[in-house]
mmCIF file of N, CA, C and O in Angstrom:
data_model
loop_
_atom_site.group_PDB
_atom_site.id
_atom_site.type_symbol
_atom_site.label_atom_id
_atom_site.label_comp_id
_atom_site.label_asym_id
_atom_site.label_seq_id
_atom_site.Cartn_x
_atom_site.Cartn_y
_atom_site.Cartn_z
ATOM 1 N N MET G 116 171.892 54.316 -16.573
ATOM 2 C CA MET G 116 173.101 53.304 -16.461
ATOM 3 C C MET G 116 174.669 53.962 -16.129
ATOM 4 O O MET G 116 174.831 53.903 -15.234
ATOM 5 N N LYS G 117 173.906 54.814 -17.049
ATOM 6 C CA LYS G 117 175.629 56.149 -17.335
ATOM 7 C C LYS G 117 175.824 56.367 -15.667
ATOM 8 O O LYS G 117 176.458 56.625 -15.035
ATOM 9 N N ARG G 118 174.157 57.161 -15.458
ATOM 10 C CA ARG G 118 174.196 58.209 -14.438
ATOM 11 C C ARG G 118 174.548 56.876 -12.716
ATOM 12 O O ARG G 118 175.888 57.230 -11.913
ATOM 13 N N PHE G 119 173.896 55.766 -12.762
ATOM 14 C CA PHE G 119 174.132 54.525 -11.813
ATOM 15 C C PHE G 119 175.781 54.894 -11.738
ATOM 16 O O PHE G 119 176.915 54.054 -10.710
ATOM 17 N N LEU G 120 176.231 54.230 -12.198
ATOM 18 C CA LEU G 120 177.943 54.012 -12.460
ATOM 19 C C LEU G 120 178.864 55.188 -12.388
ATOM 20 O O LEU G 120 180.010 55.035 -11.207
ATOM 21 N N PHE G 121 178.818 56.487 -12.230
ATOM 22 C CA PHE G 121 179.035 57.208 -12.079
ATOM 23 C C PHE G 121 179.193 57.331 -10.741
ATOM 24 O O PHE G 121 179.958 57.518 -9.975
ATOM 25 N N ILE G 122 176.953 57.548 -10.213
ATOM 26 C CA ILE G 122 177.571 57.247 -8.776
ATOM 27 C C ILE G 122 178.500 55.787 -7.899
ATOM 28 O O ILE G 122 178.320 56.317 -6.645
ATOM 29 N N ILE G 123 178.653 55.162 -8.724
ATOM 30 C CA ILE G 123 179.576 54.150 -7.766
ATOM 31 C C ILE G 123 180.272 54.230 -8.276
ATOM 32 O O ILE G 123 181.566 54.024 -6.882
ATOM 33 N N PHE G 124 180.826 55.177 -9.164
ATOM 34 C CA PHE G 124 182.201 55.812 -8.985
ATOM 35 C C PHE G 124 182.750 56.686 -8.115
ATOM 36 O O PHE G 124 183.636 56.635 -7.481
ATOM 37 N N VAL G 125 181.735 58.183 -7.672
ATOM 38 C CA VAL G 125 181.925 58.478 -6.858
ATOM 39 C C VAL G 125 182.551 57.783 -5.530
ATOM 40 O O VAL G 125 183.310 58.225 -4.751
ATOM 41 N N ILE G 126 181.234 57.435 -4.842
ATOM 42 C CA ILE G 126 181.149 56.205 -3.528
ATOM 43 C C ILE G 126 182.623 55.666 -3.993
ATOM 44 O O ILE G 126 182.848 56.054 -2.605
ATOM 45 N N LEU G 127 183.339 54.383 -4.866
ATOM 46 C CA LEU G 127 184.426 54.822 -4.402
ATOM 47 C C LEU G 127 185.817 54.931 -4.760
ATOM 48 O O LEU G 127 186.629 54.440 -3.860
ATOM 49 N N MET G 128 185.667 55.511 -5.029
ATOM 50 C CA MET G 128 186.546 57.224 -4.603
ATOM 51 C C MET G 128 186.486 57.733 -3.633
ATOM 52 O O MET G 128 187.634 58.710 -3.640
ATOM 53 N N THR G 129 185.520 58.359 -3.036
ATOM 54 C CA THR G 129 185.261 58.538 -2.010
ATOM 55 C C THR G 129 186.591 58.596 -1.289
ATOM 56 O O THR G 129 187.155 59.857 0.068
ATOM 57 N N PRO G 130 186.508 57.072 -0.598
ATOM 58 C CA PRO G 130 187.933 57.357 0.842
ATOM 59 C C PRO G 130 189.022 57.263 -0.163
ATOM 60 O O PRO G 130 190.034 57.793 0.780
ATOM 61 N N ILE G 131 189.559 57.426 -1.076
ATOM 62 C CA ILE G 131 190.720 57.946 -1.673
ATOM 63 C C ILE G 131 191.156 58.962 -1.563
ATOM 64 O O ILE G 131 191.642 59.791 -1.336
ATOM 65 N N TYR G 132 190.048 60.111 -2.504
ATOM 66 C CA TYR G 132 189.895 61.441 -1.455
ATOM 67 C C TYR G 132 189.982 62.131 -0.143
ATOM 68 O O TYR G 132 190.688 62.826 -0.134
ATOM 69 N N LEU G 133 189.311 61.558 0.527
ATOM 70 C CA LEU G 133 189.747 61.798 1.888
ATOM 71 C C LEU G 133 190.959 61.534 2.531
ATOM 72 O O LEU G 133 191.972 62.388 3.040
ATOM 73 N N ILE G 134 191.669 59.915 1.682
ATOM 74 C CA ILE G 134 193.126 60.039 2.629
ATOM 75 C C ILE G 134 193.573 60.990 2.031
ATOM 76 O O ILE G 134 194.293 61.741 2.860
ATOM 77 N N LEU G 135 193.920 61.295 0.265
ATOM 78 C CA LEU G 135 195.064 62.382 0.038
ATOM 79 C C LEU G 135 194.276 63.587 0.763
ATOM 80 O O LEU G 135 195.447 64.928 0.375
ATOM 81 N N ARG G 136 193.760 64.488 1.301
ATOM 82 C CA ARG G 136 193.004 65.448 1.342
ATOM 83 C C ARG G 136 193.293 65.476 3.081
ATOM 84 O O ARG G 136 194.408 66.381 3.464
ATOM 85 N N PHE G 137 193.619 64.423 3.823
ATOM 86 C CA PHE G 137 193.902 64.709 5.135
ATOM 87 C C PHE G 137 196.067 64.260 4.839
ATOM 88 O O PHE G 137 196.535 65.317 5.909
ATOM 89 N N LEU G 138 196.147 63.580 3.600
ATOM 90 C CA LEU G 138 197.740 63.619 4.070
ATOM 91 C C LEU G 138 197.954 65.104 3.309
ATOM 92 O O LEU G 138 199.001 65.773 4.247
ATOM 93 N N GLY G 139 197.057 65.862 2.720
ATOM 94 C CA GLY G 139 197.135 67.246 2.027
ATOM 95 C C GLY G 139 197.732 68.246 3.627
ATOM 96 O O GLY G 139 198.679 69.113 3.867
ATOM 97 N N TRP G 140 196.587 68.060 4.276
ATOM 98 C CA TRP G 140 196.438 68.742 5.594
ATOM 99 C C TRP G 140 197.782 68.504 6.860
ATOM 100 O O TRP G 140 198.677 69.243 7.517
ATOM 101 N N PHE G 141 197.881 67.358 6.822
ATOM 102 C CA PHE G 141 199.215 66.733 7.335
ATOM 103 C C PHE G 141 200.483 66.947 6.860
ATOM 104 O O PHE G 141 201.125 67.866 8.003
ATOM 105 N N LEU G 142 200.816 67.092 5.544
ATOM 106 C CA LEU G 142 201.552 68.271 4.923
ATOM 107 C C LEU G 142 201.891 69.142 5.248
ATOM 108 O O LEU G 142 203.262 69.786 5.777
ATOM 109 N N THR G 143 201.065 69.996 5.317
ATOM 110 C CA THR G 143 201.002 71.018 5.179
ATOM 111 C C THR G 143 200.935 71.424 6.638
ATOM 112 O O THR G 143 201.960 72.503 6.826
ATOM 113 N N GLY G 144 200.288 71.381 7.829
ATOM 114 C CA GLY G 144 201.044 71.102 9.081
ATOM 115 C C GLY G 144 202.637 70.692 9.487
ATOM 116 O O GLY G 144 203.352 71.565 10.793
ATOM 117 N N PHE G 145 202.906 69.577 9.114
ATOM 118 C CA PHE G 145 204.283 68.991 9.023
ATOM 119 C C PHE G 145 205.586 70.474 9.317
ATOM 120 O O PHE G 145 206.239 70.811 9.291
ATOM 121 N N VAL G 146 204.807 70.742 7.514
ATOM 122 C CA VAL G 146 205.781 71.720 7.035
ATOM 123 C C VAL G 146 206.016 72.942 7.357
ATOM 124 O O VAL G 146 207.005 73.838 8.075
ATOM 125 N N GLU G 147 204.897 73.520 8.175
ATOM 126 C CA GLU G 147 204.718 74.892 9.262
ATOM 127 C C GLU G 147 205.356 74.428 10.229
ATOM 128 O O GLU G 147 206.347 75.446 10.583
ATOM 129 N N LEU G 148 205.208 73.658 11.266
ATOM 130 C CA LEU G 148 206.574 73.056 11.956
ATOM 131 C C LEU G 148 207.617 73.261 11.596
ATOM 132 O O LEU G 148 208.606 73.663 12.609
ATOM 133 N N MET G 149 208.578 72.209 11.258
ATOM 134 C CA MET G 149 209.965 72.270 10.315
ATOM 135 C C MET G 149 210.445 73.729 9.896
ATOM 136 O O MET G 149 211.169 74.322 10.717
ATOM 137 N N THR G 150 209.282 75.030 9.371
ATOM 138 C CA THR G 150 209.848 75.993 9.337
ATOM 139 C C THR G 150 209.666 76.759 10.912
ATOM 140 O O THR G 150 210.926 77.298 11.112
ATOM 141 N N ASP G 151 209.198 76.058 11.635
ATOM 142 C CA ASP G 151 208.832 77.170 12.780
ATOM 143 C C ASP G 151 210.252 76.761 13.884
ATOM 144 O O ASP G 151 210.904 77.496 14.809
ATOM 145 N N ILE G 152 210.670 75.632 13.222
ATOM 146 C CA ILE G 152 211.663 74.830 14.343
ATOM 147 C C ILE G 152 213.104 75.452 13.707
ATOM 148 O O ILE G 152 214.023 75.819 14.127
ATOM 149 N N THR G 153 213.263 75.434 12.634
ATOM 150 C CA THR G 153 214.739 75.443 11.807
ATOM 151 C C THR G 153 215.345 76.533 11.809
ATOM 152 O O THR G 153 215.991 76.744 11.203
ATOM 153 N N GLU G 154 213.769 77.720 11.592
ATOM 154 C CA GLU G 154 213.275 78.948 11.434
ATOM 155 C C GLU G 154 214.716 79.936 12.091
ATOM 156 O O GLU G 154 216.101 80.563 11.427
ATOM 157 N N PRO G 155 214.382 79.349 13.203
ATOM 158 C CA PRO G 155 215.664 80.169 14.051
ATOM 159 C C PRO G 155 217.347 79.490 14.354
ATOM 160 O O PRO G 155 217.837 80.427 14.511
ATOM 161 N N ILE G 156 217.558 78.357 13.970
ATOM 162 C CA ILE G 156 218.444 77.652 13.690
ATOM 163 C C ILE G 156 219.622 77.999 12.082
ATOM 164 O O ILE G 156 220.380 78.737 12.568
ATOM 165 N N ALA G 157 218.425 78.357 11.502
ATOM 166 C CA ALA G 157 219.350 78.843 10.431
ATOM 167 C C ALA G 157 220.124 80.872 10.383
ATOM 168 O O ALA G 157 220.392 80.825 9.956
ATOM 169 N N ASP G 158 218.958 81.407 11.403
ATOM 170 C CA ASP G 158 219.399 82.927 11.714
ATOM 171 C C ASP G 158 220.601 82.587 12.659
ATOM 172 O O ASP G 158 221.199 83.867 12.171
ATOM 173 N N VAL G 159 220.920 81.782 13.151
ATOM 174 C CA VAL G 159 221.979 81.622 14.169
ATOM 175 C C VAL G 159 222.922 81.246 13.312
ATOM 176 O O VAL G 159 223.917 82.016 13.462
ATOM 177 N N ILE G 160 223.221 80.367 12.588
ATOM 178 C CA ILE G 160 224.005 80.223 12.179
ATOM 179 C C ILE G 160 224.203 80.921 10.534
ATOM 180 O O ILE G 160 225.673 81.852 10.249
ATOM 181 N N ALA G 161 223.393 81.891 10.701
ATOM 182 C CA ALA G 161 223.586 82.596 9.333
ATOM 183 C C ALA G 161 224.650 84.350 10.141
ATOM 184 O O ALA G 161 225.711 85.028 9.566
ATOM 185 N N ASP G 162 223.799 84.267 11.166
ATOM 186 C CA ASP G 162 224.892 85.603 12.320
ATOM 187 C C ASP G 162 226.114 84.831 12.263
ATOM 188 O O ASP G 162 227.234 85.216 12.502
ATOM 189 N N PHE G 163 226.606 83.599 12.670
ATOM 190 C CA PHE G 163 227.620 82.997 13.483
ATOM 191 C C PHE G 163 228.608 82.963 11.799
ATOM 192 O O PHE G 163 229.536 83.421 12.024
ATOM 193 N N VAL G 164 227.637 82.593 10.358
ATOM 194 C CA VAL G 164 229.079 82.652 9.613
ATOM 195 C C VAL G 164 229.034 84.299 9.424
ATOM 196 O O VAL G 164 230.286 84.856 8.782
ATOM 197 N N GLU G 165 228.493 85.126 9.004
ATOM 198 C CA GLU G 165 228.594 86.435 8.900
ATOM 199 C C GLU G 165 230.057 87.149 9.803
ATOM 200 O O GLU G 165 230.843 88.009 9.505
ATOM 201 N N ASN G 166 230.020 87.235 11.287
ATOM 202 C CA ASN G 166 230.876 87.237 12.100
ATOM 203 C C ASN G 166 231.442 86.849 11.708
ATOM 204 O O ASN G 166 233.318 87.263 11.933
ATOM 205 N N MET G 167 232.398 85.147 11.716
ATOM 206 C CA MET G 167 233.123 84.489 11.305
ATOM 207 C C MET G 167 234.507 85.501 10.022
ATOM 208 O O MET G 167 234.897 85.365 9.567
ATOM 209 N N MET G 168 233.302 85.789 8.759
ATOM 210 C CA MET G 168 233.524 86.606 7.660
ATOM 211 C C MET G 168 234.108 87.763 8.001
ATOM 212 O O MET G 168 235.061 88.304 7.761
ATOM 213 N N GLY G 169 233.267 88.739 8.642
ATOM 214 C CA GLY G 169 234.016 89.640 9.364
ATOM 215 C C GLY G 169 235.580 88.838 9.789
ATOM 216 O O GLY G 169 236.327 91.122 9.684
ATOM 217 N N PHE G 170 235.390 88.312 10.935
ATOM 218 C CA PHE G 170 237.008 88.268 11.638
ATOM 219 C C PHE G 170 237.673 87.770 10.632
ATOM 220 O O PHE G 170 239.502 88.816 10.601
ATOM 221 N N TRP G 171 237.794 87.411 9.478
ATOM 222 C CA TRP G 171 238.720 86.791 8.255
ATOM 223 C C TRP G 171 239.215 88.424 7.403
ATOM 224 O O TRP G 171 239.960 87.922 7.644
ATOM 225 N N LYS G 172 238.581 88.762 7.534
ATOM 226 C CA LYS G 172 238.694 90.091 6.988
ATOM 227 C C LYS G 172 239.598 91.055 7.420
ATOM 228 O O LYS G 172 240.875 91.633 6.791
ATOM 229 N N ARG G 173 239.016 91.320 8.481
ATOM 230 C CA ARG G 173 239.868 91.630 9.503
ATOM 231 C C ARG G 173 241.354 91.219 9.810
ATOM 232 O O ARG G 173 242.356 91.989 9.982
ATOM 233 N N VAL G 174 241.396 90.158 9.700
ATOM 234 C CA VAL G 174 243.131 89.413 9.777
ATOM 235 C C VAL G 174 243.544 89.848 8.716
ATOM 236 O O VAL G 174 244.803 89.510 8.948
ATOM 237 N N PHE G 175 243.217 89.490 7.047
ATOM 238 C CA PHE G 175 243.743 89.702 6.103
ATOM 239 C C PHE G 175 243.752 91.027 5.523
ATOM 240 O O PHE G 175 244.896 91.109 5.111
ATOM 241 N N LYS G 176 243.618 91.729 6.355
ATOM 242 C CA LYS G 176 243.339 93.299 6.367
ATOM 243 C C LYS G 176 244.580 93.754 7.043
ATOM 244 O O LYS G 176 245.568 94.469 5.912
ATOM 245 N N ARG G 177 245.150 92.774 8.313
ATOM 246 C CA ARG G 177 246.271 93.254 8.876
ATOM 247 C C ARG G 177 247.168 92.495 8.471
ATOM 248 O O ARG G 177 248.673 94.043 8.156
ATOM 249 N N ARG G 178 247.122 92.233 7.333
ATOM 250 C CA ARG G 178 248.474 91.246 7.097
ATOM 251 C C ARG G 178 249.488 91.941 5.429
ATOM 252 O O ARG G 178 250.394 91.515 5.247
ATOM 253 N N ARG G 179 248.336 93.210 4.930
ATOM 254 C CA ARG G 179 249.074 93.596 3.867
ATOM 255 C C ARG G 179 250.213 94.459 4.363
ATOM 256 O O ARG G 179 250.210 95.103 5.112
#
């Protein structure tokens, strides 16, 4: 009887497992895609901030 209930339980839980598995694959792909898209943007912003910091450092050094 225990074995029969276990088999029924496994059969009933299989769709939930497949949905969670598919969701994991989808989220992994989505995160990789977002990383590929936003990484160049972050690099450009970091360069811009570094240039801006250098500019203000030069401005404040001249005023001393």
